[in-house]
Structure formats: structure tokens, C-alpha cells
Amino acid sequence: MSDEKQSMDLFGDMHPYNKLFQVFTKLPEKGMDEEEILKELGYMSEEENKKWQGGQCSGTMYHGGMEHYAFLNKVFNMFSYSSLIQRDLCPSGTKFEAEALAMVGKMLHGDEVSKVNRFDEEAGAVTSGGTESIFNAMFAYREWGREQKGITAPEVVAPMTIHPAHLKAAHILGMKVVRVPVNADFEADVEAMRLHITPNTVALAGSAGTYPHGVVDPISKLSDLALEHKLGLHVDGCLGGFILPWIEKLGYDVAVFDFRLPGVTSISCDTHKYGYALKGTSTINFRSKELRRYIYFAQEDFPGGVYASPTLQGSRSTGLSAAMWAAMVSMGETGYLKAARAIMDTADKMRLGIARIPALRIMGKSTFLISLTSDVVNPYFVNDYLEKQGWRMNGCQNPPGFHFCITLPQTRPGIAERFVKDLADGVKFAKDPPYEVPRTGFLYGLGASSDGREMLRQGLKGYVDASYEYE
Ligand SMILES: Cc1ncc(COP(=O)(O)O)c(C=O)c1O
């Protein structure tokens, strides 16, 4: 089998590895041998690690150190089977989460909220990931709007670059996200957002930094606007929330986006990204316990006992929270600073190299993420070339381009230089590509699956496409 065919079969089908291992479509009659299972999984894991361990993959693997993962897995192992909903059985889980939330809260200057209003006390919850943290923020604003202002058709005004998790939450919660075009620097246009505030608006939203371009929206101005109209303001710090504070401490010019701003009422921040925890945890922090109250659900009359839980989840593993806590206390401030330093050194080196490739343009004010477009060549052809060299970027659209979210695997010697060289060669390739339609796309989510390809082929027909409602 050709290399290209082999990789398509392994990674492009709904039954990857079907040529190598048995495909189960029902439970095996007799349990499979554990050694055999471990052998198969070991093969898959090694194959897939090869795709990012060389430092060529944007985002996704934020730490990348196998020793770090082994340590976190050891921690996970101790609590993997314990359920956090039974808090009396596993008080350690309460400790892990309370302390992790306090550490994130302090990093985001949550201790300063009482300086603005002495009754405020910053408080948060642990969720399963960025999408769920954002869901909880949206849910809180919906409930707050209904209770405090009698709003029954709640709207959130946000820049076009806001992460789709906000639209997904709005879709589920019966809310509307009013998306407003961004300015030439790909940052929220606050004056344009002002024009979209209506009596139904419950909150504004902005990012630190945005997924497409990594820029920090002008949160300070959004904070003023939120205060002026007595609205909530959610800051999506899922991507940047755990690295921008350290980049700021290193002396880079980072716009303030956190609880130091009096109008910021919630921040989502992903421990499973630049917090270097295992996949499956994130935090949502609110300016006040009053606001957090809206994400608690309780049922008094359940025959199984009074039920109460925050967030979307019920039973969940204490192991993930233990590993999140362990990632934070093992890294410590010096660890996070050192990681941010290495990432920024790499990103700065790449930016210097990119400046010598006139056909390419960096979109927006870039820090840990570099988003590229071109006014000269089709950037998707550049990405085609990069992909052939083993790089894995994230394709963007409107305008066309791709981004490279720099993580620790890229900080090893020689990666930045190789990237710049391949980019320059990619531009040459894109000037006269040997085929007409670029092969790399800009599908984020179901990429490389047959479902994803089918969705694109049908133009999203028959699928939920939140964008249609708000244009
Ligand atoms: C800015 C931003 N917000 C939200 C999310 C969603 O996070 P998750 O994929 O953990 O649900 C991401 C993911 O990359 C992101 O970059």
C-alpha cells in the first residue's frame, strides 16, 4: 500500500485501523485478552504520537512532555474510579477543585473584585472543557437576565471571532448571539457592538485570545460598555487565559482582560490547554458567588434524595481534577513562566523569519499564536505544502489563512527555523501550484472524518448551522 493510501486508511475512515485490528460492531462474546488490548492500543498511541512529537502540530498538545504526562497519569490512576458527585466519599476532590479554582482565580486577579464592590467574592466551578465553561457562563447570563431584568429572549453581543462554543450554547439554551464584524486588527469593534445592544441583551462577550487569530479583544472598553448598560461581560480565556498572565509578567505588552477590569463578570480558562493538565478539565470563574449561583441545579423532591450539582455533569472522575491540581502545583509560577518564555522565544523567532517572507501577512497583534494570510498567493496552497512536510496547521477562513498555536513541543531547537524555511518554500509552491483546488481545508471539529467530509460536501444542509440565524 502506498504511504498516502495507508495514512488515509488509518486516519480518514470511520473505522481507522480496520486493516490492522478487528473492528467490533457488537460486544465480543468472550472478553479479549488484556495483553492483546494493551498491545493494540500501544500501537495506535505510538502511531498517533508521531504526528505531534516532532513539534509540527499547532495547539492540541500543549505540554507534550511524556514524563509530565506519566506523572499526571499516576495521579489520575489514584482517583480515576472515584466520583466527584459523592463528595463525602472523596473529600480530596473538593480540595483539588477548591484549590485549583482559587489558583486560577488569583492568576486572573479575582482577589481584587472586592476592591470594587466589597460584597463581591470571586468564585468558580470546574468543567469538562472550554465548551462547557462557556456553556455555563451563557446559562448564568440567561438565568440572571430572566430573574433580574425579566428578559425572556436573551441576547449576547459578541465579535464575529467569538468561539463557536458560544453559539452552540445559545442554540441549546434558546438564546441568540448577535455577532458583530471585527476591526482591521481582528479585534472586537466596541462601538459597533454598542449599536447592537437592545433591551434583550443580557451580556457582552470577548476573547483573550481569539481562536482564529490569538488576539486579545479590547476588554477594557467592553468592560466600560458593560458597566454603562448594566450587562454581564464574559471573557473567553479558554485559549489564552492560562498563558497571557505569564506573558504579561515576562514584560510583553498584553492588554488587561481579567478581573482587574470592573465590568468583567466571568472568565473561562482552560486548564487542559496552557494549564498543562490532562484533557478533560477547564474552569469558569465568576465575579461573584451570586452570579455563580445560577449554574447550580437543585431538585428538592427527587425520590432518590434532594439532588444538587453545578455545571452540566453529574458523576465524574475525581482523577481528572486530581491531575489538574497536580499539574498546577507541580508547574508552579516558575514553571508557567519558564514555559511562557520558551513559547514566546519560539514565536518571536518565527515572527522574525516571517517578516522576511513578503508574500505572507500576520493577522492581528500576535503573541503565542501566529495567524497567517496572504494578499499574493492562496494561503491554502502554502498549507498544502506545509502538510506535505509533516506540519499540521489549523485552517481559518474569512479571510483565508491558517494559524499556528505555539506550544511546548515547538520550543525544541531547530523547529522555528524549519518552520520558516518550509513556509518560504510553501510560498514558492503556492505561486505555481501543480493542481487547481487546494487540498487542505478549514474544517474545525469533525476534520478528517467521513462525517466531516460529508458535511462539507452537502454545504451543512441538514445539520444545525447556527450562523444563519444571526446574519
Ligand atoms: C478561544 C477558545 N474558546 C473556546 C474553545 C473551546 O474549548 P474546548 O475545545 O476545550 O471545548 C477553544 C478551543 O480551542 C478556544 O480556542
GROMACS .gro file of C-alpha atoms in nm, residues 69-362:
model
  294
   69TYR     CA    1   0.203   1.301   3.123
   70ALA     CA    2   0.329   0.991   3.307
   71PHE     CA    3   0.325   1.186   3.633
   72LEU     CA    4  -0.029   1.314   3.572
   73ASN     CA    5  -0.143   0.964   3.475
   74LYS     CA    6   0.000   0.831   3.801
   75VAL     CA    7  -0.208   1.090   3.986
   76PHE     CA    8  -0.515   1.011   3.771
   77ASN     CA    9  -0.468   0.643   3.846
   78MET     CA   10  -0.512   0.701   4.221
   79PHE     CA   11  -0.857   0.861   4.182
   80SER     CA   12  -0.978   0.756   3.836
   81TYR     CA   13  -1.264   0.543   3.970
   82SER     CA   14  -1.380   0.784   4.240
   83SER     CA   15  -1.685   1.002   4.161
   84LEU     CA   16  -1.684   1.369   4.248
   85ILE     CA   17  -2.059   1.385   4.294
   86GLN     CA   18  -2.025   1.177   4.612
   87ARG     CA   19  -1.825   1.444   4.791
   88ASP     CA   20  -1.844   1.280   5.134
   89LEU     CA   21  -1.671   0.972   4.990
   90CYS     CA   22  -1.392   1.168   4.824
   91PRO     CA   23  -1.323   1.490   5.014
   92SER     CA   24  -0.990   1.505   4.829
   93GLY     CA   25  -1.188   1.602   4.515
   94THR     CA   26  -1.330   1.906   4.694
   95LYS     CA   27  -0.978   2.005   4.798
   96PHE     CA   28  -0.841   1.965   4.442
   97GLU     CA   29  -1.117   2.175   4.288
   98ALA     CA   30  -1.139   2.444   4.556
   99GLU     CA   31  -0.762   2.496   4.540
  100ALA     CA   32  -0.741   2.480   4.160
  101LEU     CA   33  -1.020   2.739   4.134
  102ALA     CA   34  -0.850   2.960   4.391
  103MET     CA   35  -0.520   2.937   4.200
  104VAL     CA   36  -0.686   3.022   3.867
  105GLY     CA   37  -0.889   3.297   4.035
  106LYS     CA   38  -0.574   3.454   4.182
  107MET     CA   39  -0.391   3.429   3.848
  108LEU     CA   40  -0.681   3.624   3.693
  109HIS     CA   41  -0.678   3.881   3.978
  110GLY     CA   42  -1.006   3.757   4.124
  111ASP     CA   43  -0.884   3.869   4.467
  112GLU     CA   44  -0.929   4.228   4.350
  113VAL     CA   45  -1.306   4.210   4.293
  114SER     CA   46  -1.390   4.310   4.649
  115LYS     CA   47  -1.194   4.635   4.598
  116VAL     CA   48  -1.465   4.741   4.351
  117ASN     CA   49  -1.762   4.601   4.543
  118ARG     CA   50  -1.696   4.478   4.895
  119PHE     CA   51  -1.984   4.231   4.869
  120ASP     CA   52  -1.831   4.054   4.568
  121GLU     CA   53  -1.631   3.738   4.612
  122GLU     CA   54  -1.493   3.569   4.301
  123ALA     CA   55  -1.600   3.204   4.269
  124GLY     CA   56  -1.587   2.932   4.008
  125ALA     CA   57  -1.656   2.577   3.900
  126VAL     CA   58  -1.458   2.304   3.727
  127THR     CA   59  -1.599   2.179   3.396
  128SER     CA   60  -1.508   1.922   3.133
  129GLY     CA   61  -1.354   2.169   2.887
  130GLY     CA   62  -1.376   2.511   2.729
  131THR     CA   63  -1.709   2.444   2.561
  132GLU     CA   64  -1.873   2.353   2.891
  133SER     CA   65  -1.720   2.651   3.072
  134ILE     CA   66  -1.864   2.882   2.808
  135PHE     CA   67  -2.198   2.700   2.826
  136ASN     CA   68  -2.212   2.768   3.198
  137ALA     CA   69  -2.136   3.137   3.152
  138MET     CA   70  -2.411   3.169   2.890
  139PHE     CA   71  -2.651   2.977   3.114
  140ALA     CA   72  -2.573   3.207   3.409
  141TYR     CA   73  -2.643   3.517   3.198
  142ARG     CA   74  -2.968   3.372   3.067
  143GLU     CA   75  -3.091   3.297   3.421
  144TRP     CA   76  -2.963   3.628   3.559
  145GLY     CA   77  -3.135   3.821   3.277
  146ARG     CA   78  -3.463   3.646   3.341
  147GLU     CA   79  -3.451   3.690   3.719
  148GLN     CA   80  -3.311   4.042   3.739
  149LYS     CA   81  -3.448   4.204   3.423
  150GLY     CA   82  -3.740   3.988   3.312
  151ILE     CA   83  -3.567   3.913   2.978
  152THR     CA   84  -3.727   3.614   2.804
  153ALA     CA   85  -3.548   3.633   2.466
  154PRO     CA   86  -3.189   3.680   2.585
  155GLU     CA   87  -2.917   3.805   2.352
  156VAL     CA   88  -2.539   3.817   2.386
  157VAL     CA   89  -2.346   4.066   2.172
  158ALA     CA   90  -2.008   3.936   2.061
  159PRO     CA   91  -1.745   3.988   1.791
  160MET     CA   92  -1.752   3.766   1.480
  161THR     CA   93  -1.439   3.590   1.608
  162ILE     CA   94  -1.605   3.458   1.923
  163HIS     CA   95  -1.561   3.080   1.959
  164PRO     CA   96  -1.847   2.863   1.823
  165ALA     CA   97  -1.900   2.723   2.175
  166HIS     CA   98  -2.097   3.044   2.248
  167LEU     CA   99  -2.327   2.977   1.953
  168LYS     CA  100  -2.360   2.612   2.046
  169ALA     CA  101  -2.461   2.712   2.400
  170ALA     CA  102  -2.703   2.974   2.265
  171HIS     CA  103  -2.857   2.714   2.037
  172ILE     CA  104  -2.915   2.473   2.325
  173LEU     CA  105  -3.029   2.742   2.568
  174GLY     CA  106  -3.268   2.923   2.333
  175MET     CA  107  -3.054   3.237   2.331
  176LYS     CA  108  -2.919   3.448   2.046
  177VAL     CA  109  -2.559   3.553   1.982
  178VAL     CA  110  -2.551   3.878   1.785
  179ARG     CA  111  -2.218   3.867   1.604
  180VAL     CA  112  -2.057   4.194   1.504
  181PRO     CA  113  -1.776   4.233   1.246
  182VAL     CA  114  -1.429   4.291   1.392
  183ASN     CA  115  -1.195   4.581   1.308
  184ALA     CA  116  -0.894   4.570   1.072
  185ASP     CA  117  -0.679   4.425   1.353
  186PHE     CA  118  -0.926   4.137   1.401
  187GLU     CA  119  -1.025   4.278   1.741
  188ALA     CA  120  -1.379   4.344   1.867
  189ASP     CA  121  -1.519   4.671   1.733
  190VAL     CA  122  -1.665   4.802   2.057
  191GLU     CA  123  -1.854   5.095   1.905
  192ALA     CA  124  -2.016   4.862   1.651
  193MET     CA  125  -2.106   4.625   1.936
  194ARG     CA  126  -2.267   4.914   2.123
  195LEU     CA  127  -2.511   4.962   1.834
  196HIS     CA  128  -2.636   4.605   1.874
  197ILE     CA  129  -2.730   4.633   2.242
  198THR     CA  130  -3.107   4.604   2.282
  199PRO     CA  131  -3.343   4.566   2.582
  200ASN     CA  132  -3.296   4.189   2.535
  201THR     CA  133  -2.918   4.199   2.577
  202VAL     CA  134  -2.803   4.015   2.888
  203ALA     CA  135  -2.427   4.015   2.827
  204LEU     CA  136  -2.134   4.104   2.604
  205ALA     CA  137  -1.855   3.862   2.522
  206GLY     CA  138  -1.496   3.894   2.404
  207SER     CA  139  -1.184   3.676   2.391
  208ALA     CA  140  -0.834   3.667   2.533
  209GLY     CA  141  -0.717   3.548   2.281
  210THR     CA  142  -0.936   3.456   1.992
  211TYR     CA  143  -0.916   3.111   1.835
  212PRO     CA  144  -0.866   3.229   1.473
  213HIS     CA  145  -0.601   3.497   1.534
  214GLY     CA  146  -0.496   3.475   1.900
  215VAL     CA  147  -0.566   3.844   1.959
  216VAL     CA  148  -0.693   3.992   2.283
  217ASP     CA  149  -1.015   4.188   2.230
  218PRO     CA  150  -1.028   4.539   2.385
  219ILE     CA  151  -1.178   4.401   2.706
  220SER     CA  152  -1.119   4.727   2.894
  221LYS     CA  153  -1.353   4.911   2.656
  222LEU     CA  154  -1.601   4.621   2.667
  223SER     CA  155  -1.587   4.645   3.045
  224ASP     CA  156  -1.685   5.014   3.031
  225LEU     CA  157  -1.966   4.933   2.788
  226ALA     CA  158  -2.095   4.651   3.008
  227LEU     CA  159  -2.098   4.876   3.315
  228GLU     CA  160  -2.268   5.156   3.125
  229HIS     CA  161  -2.553   4.925   3.020
  230LYS     CA  162  -2.555   4.708   3.336
  231LEU     CA  163  -2.474   4.393   3.138
  232GLY     CA  164  -2.265   4.087   3.209
  233LEU     CA  165  -1.929   4.055   3.031
  234HIS     CA  166  -1.786   3.711   2.960
  235VAL     CA  167  -1.418   3.686   2.867
  236ASP     CA  168  -1.334   3.369   2.679
  237GLY     CA  169  -0.988   3.294   2.813
  238CYS     CA  170  -1.010   2.925   2.720
  239LEU     CA  171  -0.708   2.955   2.495
  240GLY     CA  172  -0.512   3.249   2.637
  241GLY     CA  173  -0.630   3.264   2.998
  242PHE     CA  174  -0.356   3.037   3.129
  243ILE     CA  175  -0.065   3.182   2.928
  244LEU     CA  176  -0.133   3.556   2.882
  245PRO     CA  177  -0.083   3.632   3.256
  246TRP     CA  178   0.268   3.483   3.232
  247ILE     CA  179   0.341   3.656   2.900
  248GLU     CA  180   0.242   3.982   3.070
  249LYS     CA  181   0.474   3.903   3.364
  250LEU     CA  182   0.759   3.847   3.115
  251GLY     CA  183   0.717   4.213   3.016
  252TYR     CA  184   0.527   4.179   2.688
  253ASP     CA  185   0.255   4.430   2.614
  254VAL     CA  186  -0.065   4.236   2.688
  255ALA     CA  187  -0.395   4.425   2.716
  256VAL     CA  188  -0.561   4.370   3.055
  257PHE     CA  189  -0.850   4.127   3.020
  258ASP     CA  190  -0.916   3.988   3.368
  259PHE     CA  191  -1.097   4.073   3.694
  260ARG     CA  192  -0.886   4.388   3.734
  261LEU     CA  193  -1.147   4.537   3.498
  262PRO     CA  194  -1.463   4.614   3.696
  263GLY     CA  195  -1.703   4.514   3.417
  264VAL     CA  196  -1.562   4.163   3.367
  265THR     CA  197  -1.814   3.927   3.526
  266SER     CA  198  -1.687   3.585   3.413
  267ILE     CA  199  -1.378   3.426   3.260
  268SER     CA  200  -1.343   3.078   3.112
  269CYS     CA  201  -0.990   2.942   3.135
  270ASP     CA  202  -0.878   2.600   3.016
  271THR     CA  203  -0.658   2.400   3.248
  272HIS     CA  204  -0.637   2.134   2.975
  273LYS     CA  205  -0.465   2.376   2.737
  274TYR     CA  206  -0.188   2.603   2.871
  275GLY     CA  207  -0.260   2.482   3.227
  276TYR     CA  208  -0.082   2.163   3.107
  277ALA     CA  209  -0.334   1.931   3.276
  278LEU     CA  210  -0.478   1.617   3.120
  279LYS     CA  211  -0.757   1.661   2.865
  280GLY     CA  212  -1.097   1.698   3.027
  281THR     CA  213  -1.088   1.996   3.264
  282SER     CA  214  -1.147   2.371   3.242
  283THR     CA  215  -1.258   2.642   3.481
  284ILE     CA  216  -1.533   2.902   3.476
  285ASN     CA  217  -1.480   3.183   3.725
  286PHE     CA  218  -1.745   3.442   3.813
  287ARG     CA  219  -1.704   3.786   3.964
  288SER     CA  220  -1.946   3.699   4.244
  289LYS     CA  221  -2.091   3.399   4.418
  290GLU     CA  222  -2.432   3.547   4.334
  291LEU     CA  223  -2.367   3.506   3.963
  292ARG     CA  224  -2.224   3.156   4.010
  293ARG     CA  225  -2.544   3.058   4.193
  294TYR     CA  226  -2.724   3.044   3.855
  295ILE     CA  227  -2.523   2.742   3.739
  296TYR     CA  228  -2.634   2.529   4.033
  297PHE     CA  229  -2.921   2.296   3.967
  298ALA     CA  230  -3.127   2.152   4.251
  299GLN     CA  231  -3.430   1.927   4.274
  300GLU     CA  232  -3.592   1.905   4.613
  301ASP     CA  233  -3.848   1.628   4.563
  302PHE     CA  234  -3.645   1.356   4.386
  303PRO     CA  235  -3.731   1.019   4.545
  304GLY     CA  236  -3.358   0.941   4.535
  305GLY     CA  237  -3.288   1.233   4.769
  306VAL     CA  238  -3.251   1.609   4.726
  307TYR     CA  239  -3.029   1.648   4.419
  308ALA     CA  240  -2.791   1.940   4.374
  309SER     CA  241  -2.498   1.985   4.136
  310PRO     CA  242  -2.327   2.265   3.948
  311THR     CA  243  -2.241   2.256   3.573
  312LEU     CA  244  -2.370   2.004   3.319
  313GLN     CA  245  -2.216   1.696   3.470
  314GLY     CA  246  -2.331   1.450   3.732
  315SER     CA  247  -2.089   1.173   3.818
  316ARG     CA  248  -1.738   1.248   3.701
  317SER     CA  249  -1.390   1.126   3.775
  318THR     CA  250  -1.202   1.273   4.070
  319GLY     CA  251  -0.890   1.160   3.881
  320LEU     CA  252  -0.909   1.439   3.624
  321SER     CA  253  -0.943   1.704   3.893
  322ALA     CA  254  -0.657   1.549   4.088
  323ALA     CA  255  -0.439   1.560   3.777
  324MET     CA  256  -0.543   1.921   3.709
  325TRP     CA  257  -0.445   2.019   4.062
  326ALA     CA  258  -0.119   1.823   4.037
  327ALA     CA  259  -0.032   1.990   3.704
  328MET     CA  260  -0.072   2.332   3.865
  329VAL     CA  261   0.120   2.269   4.185
  330SER     CA  262   0.398   2.079   4.007
  331MET     CA  263   0.444   2.358   3.750
  332GLY     CA  264   0.417   2.644   4.000
  333GLU     CA  265   0.467   3.006   3.896
  334THR     CA  266   0.826   2.945   3.788
  335GLY     CA  267   0.721   2.650   3.569
  336TYR     CA  268   0.448   2.850   3.395
  337LEU     CA  269   0.681   3.147   3.347
  338LYS     CA  270   0.954   2.926   3.203
  339ALA     CA  271   0.707   2.763   2.963
  340ALA     CA  272   0.571   3.102   2.853
  341ARG     CA  273   0.928   3.228   2.800
  342ALA     CA  274   1.014   2.929   2.578
  343ILE     CA  275   0.690   2.965   2.379
  344MET     CA  276   0.737   3.339   2.327
  345ASP     CA  277   1.104   3.295   2.227
  346THR     CA  278   0.993   3.043   1.964
  347ALA     CA  279   0.704   3.262   1.845
  348ASP     CA  280   0.934   3.568   1.826
  349LYS     CA  281   1.186   3.370   1.620
  350MET     CA  282   0.910   3.261   1.382
  351ARG     CA  283   0.778   3.618   1.353
  352LEU     CA  284   1.126   3.746   1.264
  353GLY     CA  285   1.152   3.482   0.991
  354ILE     CA  286   0.801   3.551   0.861
  355ALA     CA  287   0.884   3.922   0.832
  356ARG     CA  288   1.137   3.820   0.564
  357ILE     CA  289   0.865   3.649   0.355
  358PRO     CA  290   0.685   3.946   0.196
  359ALA     CA  291   0.404   3.735   0.049
  360LEU     CA  292   0.279   3.647   0.398
  361ARG     CA  293   0.093   3.868   0.643
  362ILE     CA  294   0.037   3.801   1.014
   0.00000   0.00000   0.00000
